[in-house]
Amino acid sequence: MAAQKGTLYSSIIDVKGNGFLDNNRSKEAEKPSFADLPLCLLEVIISQLVLKDNIRASAVCRTWREAGLYVRLVDKPPWLMYLPKRGNLFELYDPLQQKMHTLNLPELAKSTVCYSRDGWLLMRKTASNKMFFFNPFTRKLINLPNCELSYDAIAFSCAPTSGTCVLLAFKHVRYGVTTTSTCYPGATEWITEDLNFFLSYGHDSLKHSNVVYALRRFNCLDGDGGLYHFEPSTREWRYETVILPDCPYISDRFRYEYERKKKRILLAVRKGEFFKIFTCGGEKPIVYKMGFIKWTKINSSTLEGLTIFTSLYSSEMRVNLPWMRNSVYFPKLRFSCKCCVSYSFDEERFYPRKQWQEQEDLCPLENLWIRPPKRALDYM
């Protein structure tokens, strides 16, 4: 009987205990949990962690693991740099953190920007032909010989401190002749010569694109979207024999917009693969990827998580950025909401929410993308 009483008593305790635990579980279930955070928000949070903490967070659950893997090897996006018309205060915008930073750069007074790459600016004095490299984060300045050529485009291959940096400036002077100037840090003068090359301009407002250095050569697009390049080692200009699609903004439909709005044709490259971007005011940007025999139009499914940051001075490409994938980011900022103007191929619309059909130019001359150092905030 005692045994039965003990068993009964134990059963009562067990039932009450379970009931008490069930009540606790239901109350706990009502509380918000980190496990309920949406994936896009988790990516932003985990992207701020160092590698060791990222791995620890990835072990929490399947959702956290997915977010951690997405951003573990994430490329940091470039920053948007505003070039003031007067004064020495330069604003830099971090699109991932959506924060604005300011740098006082008196070294750039009375100068205009020519190109940007690897965190460096190529600058030219407004009142002379004097040129110099400048790193706005480290404040390092490297002088260059005067460039006497009134160029159509100018670029450099890599950071001037790398030991292999080459500069290129060129101008199409007459039919079949392109004046070409090259230089390198430490040189005393530019090497200039007229080279045989016919540059097809296409329409007057699309004379050339930005220049990118890849595959040991300088690459650019002509007005028809054809890719051509200059090899410093051989000092030769050449065209790529790739079938061209029709320019999407030279049709009867866009005739009025073509005369009224700025048209841009821009080039970007990632791991040796070339992409070209057509823009026309607020029209949907069109992106092509170069294959072996032709340019292929791409969409959200074929972008494979890429983000294109484009401007007239530089273009950058990143992969698997949190909530920024499959998009084109333009060098334009909406100060009212502090976010970049971008186009999402997944949602087929511009951000922020606004009718962009009245926009004349999404790539203004006074803005550019620049690659910040790993600890950029240490220089602020």
Tab-separated table of N, CA, C and O in Angstrom, residues 114-115 124 147 149-155 168-174 177-181 199 201 207-211 220-221 228 237 312-313 365:
chain	number	residue	atom	x	y	z
A	114	CYS	N	40.324	62.424	-61.737
A	114	CYS	CA	40.434	61.823	-63.060
A	114	CYS	C	40.044	60.344	-63.062
A	114	CYS	O	39.493	59.848	-64.052
A	115	TYR	N	40.340	59.641	-61.961
A	115	TYR	CA	40.111	58.201	-61.931
A	115	TYR	C	40.248	57.724	-60.489
A	115	TYR	O	40.858	58.394	-59.649
A	124	ARG	N	44.160	65.941	-60.890
A	124	ARG	CA	44.802	66.895	-61.798
A	124	ARG	C	44.513	68.308	-61.314
A	124	ARG	O	43.365	68.657	-61.028
A	147	CYS	N	50.901	65.988	-67.576
A	147	CYS	CA	50.333	65.324	-68.752
A	147	CYS	C	49.862	66.403	-69.723
A	147	CYS	O	48.883	67.112	-69.451
A	149	LEU	N	48.701	65.931	-72.789
A	149	LEU	CA	47.661	65.482	-73.705
A	149	LEU	C	46.275	65.883	-73.194
A	149	LEU	O	45.938	65.642	-72.035
A	150	SER	N	45.485	66.482	-74.066
A	150	SER	CA	44.081	66.755	-73.741
A	150	SER	C	43.296	65.484	-74.051
A	150	SER	O	42.754	65.301	-75.142
A	151	TYR	N	43.210	64.602	-73.079
A	151	TYR	CA	42.761	63.238	-73.309
A	151	TYR	C	41.238	63.110	-73.328
A	151	TYR	O	40.504	63.935	-72.789
A	152	ASP	N	40.770	62.033	-73.964
A	152	ASP	CA	39.364	61.633	-73.889
A	152	ASP	C	39.118	60.787	-72.644
A	152	ASP	O	38.034	60.836	-72.059
A	153	ALA	N	40.099	59.976	-72.266
A	153	ALA	CA	39.970	59.104	-71.101
A	153	ALA	C	41.349	58.872	-70.505
A	153	ALA	O	42.372	58.929	-71.204
A	154	ILE	N	41.359	58.593	-69.188
A	154	ILE	CA	42.610	58.332	-68.480
A	154	ILE	C	42.332	57.320	-67.376
A	154	ILE	O	41.220	57.274	-66.835
A	155	ALA	N	43.337	56.489	-67.055
A	155	ALA	CA	43.162	55.453	-66.032
A	155	ALA	C	44.529	54.975	-65.576
A	155	ALA	O	45.557	55.300	-66.181
A	168	LEU	N	47.542	55.330	-68.299
A	168	LEU	CA	47.213	55.462	-69.716
A	168	LEU	C	46.293	56.667	-69.916
A	168	LEU	O	45.313	56.837	-69.190
A	169	ALA	N	46.617	57.497	-70.905
A	169	ALA	CA	45.738	58.570	-71.357
A	169	ALA	C	45.678	58.488	-72.879
A	169	ALA	O	46.699	58.242	-73.533
A	170	PHE	N	44.494	58.661	-73.444
A	170	PHE	CA	44.393	58.569	-74.903
A	170	PHE	C	43.335	59.519	-75.443
A	170	PHE	O	42.411	59.921	-74.750
A	171	LYS	N	43.511	59.843	-76.735
A	171	LYS	CA	42.586	60.736	-77.428
A	171	LYS	C	42.518	60.336	-78.897
A	171	LYS	O	43.544	60.136	-79.541
A	172	HIS	N	41.289	60.210	-79.390
A	172	HIS	CA	41.087	59.917	-80.803
A	172	HIS	C	41.186	61.240	-81.561
A	172	HIS	O	40.292	62.074	-81.484
A	173	VAL	N	42.288	61.447	-82.299
A	173	VAL	CA	42.566	62.747	-82.901
A	173	VAL	C	42.044	62.879	-84.323
A	173	VAL	O	41.615	63.956	-84.746
A	174	ARG	N	42.081	61.797	-85.093
A	174	ARG	CA	41.559	61.837	-86.457
A	174	ARG	C	41.301	60.405	-86.917
A	174	ARG	O	41.577	59.452	-86.189
A	177	VAL	N	43.618	57.241	-86.153
A	177	VAL	CA	44.770	57.584	-85.318
A	177	VAL	C	44.290	57.906	-83.907
A	177	VAL	O	43.385	58.716	-83.714
A	178	THR	N	44.927	57.270	-82.934
A	178	THR	CA	44.650	57.527	-81.522
A	178	THR	C	45.950	57.913	-80.822
A	178	THR	O	46.891	57.118	-80.778
A	179	THR	N	46.019	59.131	-80.323
A	179	THR	CA	47.195	59.572	-79.578
A	179	THR	C	47.176	58.925	-78.201
A	179	THR	O	46.188	59.019	-77.471
A	180	THR	N	48.275	58.272	-77.863
A	180	THR	CA	48.336	57.454	-76.653
A	180	THR	C	49.520	57.876	-75.788
A	180	THR	O	50.647	57.961	-76.284
A	181	SER	N	49.268	58.138	-74.514
A	181	SER	CA	50.322	58.503	-73.568
A	181	SER	C	50.333	57.518	-72.414
A	181	SER	O	49.273	57.161	-71.888
A	199	LEU	N	38.766	54.203	-83.704
A	199	LEU	CA	37.835	54.085	-82.592
A	199	LEU	C	36.448	54.469	-83.064
A	199	LEU	O	36.205	55.599	-83.491
A	201	TYR	N	33.008	55.685	-82.502
A	201	TYR	CA	32.331	56.447	-81.457
A	201	TYR	C	30.851	56.144	-81.366
A	201	TYR	O	30.248	56.282	-80.334
A	207	LYS	N	30.600	58.571	-76.452
A	207	LYS	CA	31.916	58.519	-77.082
A	207	LYS	C	32.778	57.399	-76.513
A	207	LYS	O	33.479	56.718	-77.238
A	208	HIS	N	32.758	57.230	-75.217
A	208	HIS	CA	33.523	56.150	-74.612
A	208	HIS	C	32.996	55.917	-73.211
A	208	HIS	O	32.320	56.751	-72.628
A	209	SER	N	33.341	54.782	-72.676
A	209	SER	CA	32.913	54.448	-71.321
A	209	SER	C	34.060	54.721	-70.355
A	209	SER	O	35.105	55.251	-70.723
A	210	ASN	N	33.829	54.345	-69.107
A	210	ASN	CA	34.944	54.320	-68.169
A	210	ASN	C	35.950	53.261	-68.612
A	210	ASN	O	35.636	52.370	-69.396
A	211	VAL	N	37.165	53.362	-68.114
A	211	VAL	CA	38.237	52.425	-68.478
A	211	VAL	C	38.499	51.509	-67.289
A	211	VAL	O	38.549	51.966	-66.149
A	220	CYS	N	37.968	49.242	-72.634
A	220	CYS	CA	36.993	50.312	-72.737
A	220	CYS	C	35.933	49.914	-73.753
A	220	CYS	O	36.113	48.966	-74.535
A	221	LEU	N	34.801	50.621	-73.739
A	221	LEU	CA	33.715	50.387	-74.691
A	221	LEU	C	33.566	51.594	-75.601
A	221	LEU	O	33.649	52.739	-75.148
A	228	TYR	N	37.171	47.285	-76.723
A	228	TYR	CA	38.510	47.398	-77.291
A	228	TYR	C	39.504	47.572	-76.156
A	228	TYR	O	39.114	47.900	-75.026
A	237	TRP	N	46.623	48.797	-79.871
A	237	TRP	CA	45.188	48.853	-79.667
A	237	TRP	C	44.529	47.742	-80.480
A	237	TRP	O	44.894	47.507	-81.628
A	312	LEU	N	31.485	57.057	-63.679
A	312	LEU	CA	32.324	57.404	-64.823
A	312	LEU	C	33.812	57.321	-64.510
A	312	LEU	O	34.639	57.292	-65.415
A	313	TYR	N	34.172	57.302	-63.227
A	313	TYR	CA	35.578	57.234	-62.840
A	313	TYR	C	36.015	55.832	-62.440
A	313	TYR	O	37.211	55.529	-62.427
A	365	LEU	N	28.998	63.628	-62.598
A	365	LEU	CA	30.452	63.715	-62.669
A	365	LEU	C	31.107	63.941	-61.315
A	365	LEU	O	32.269	63.599	-61.118
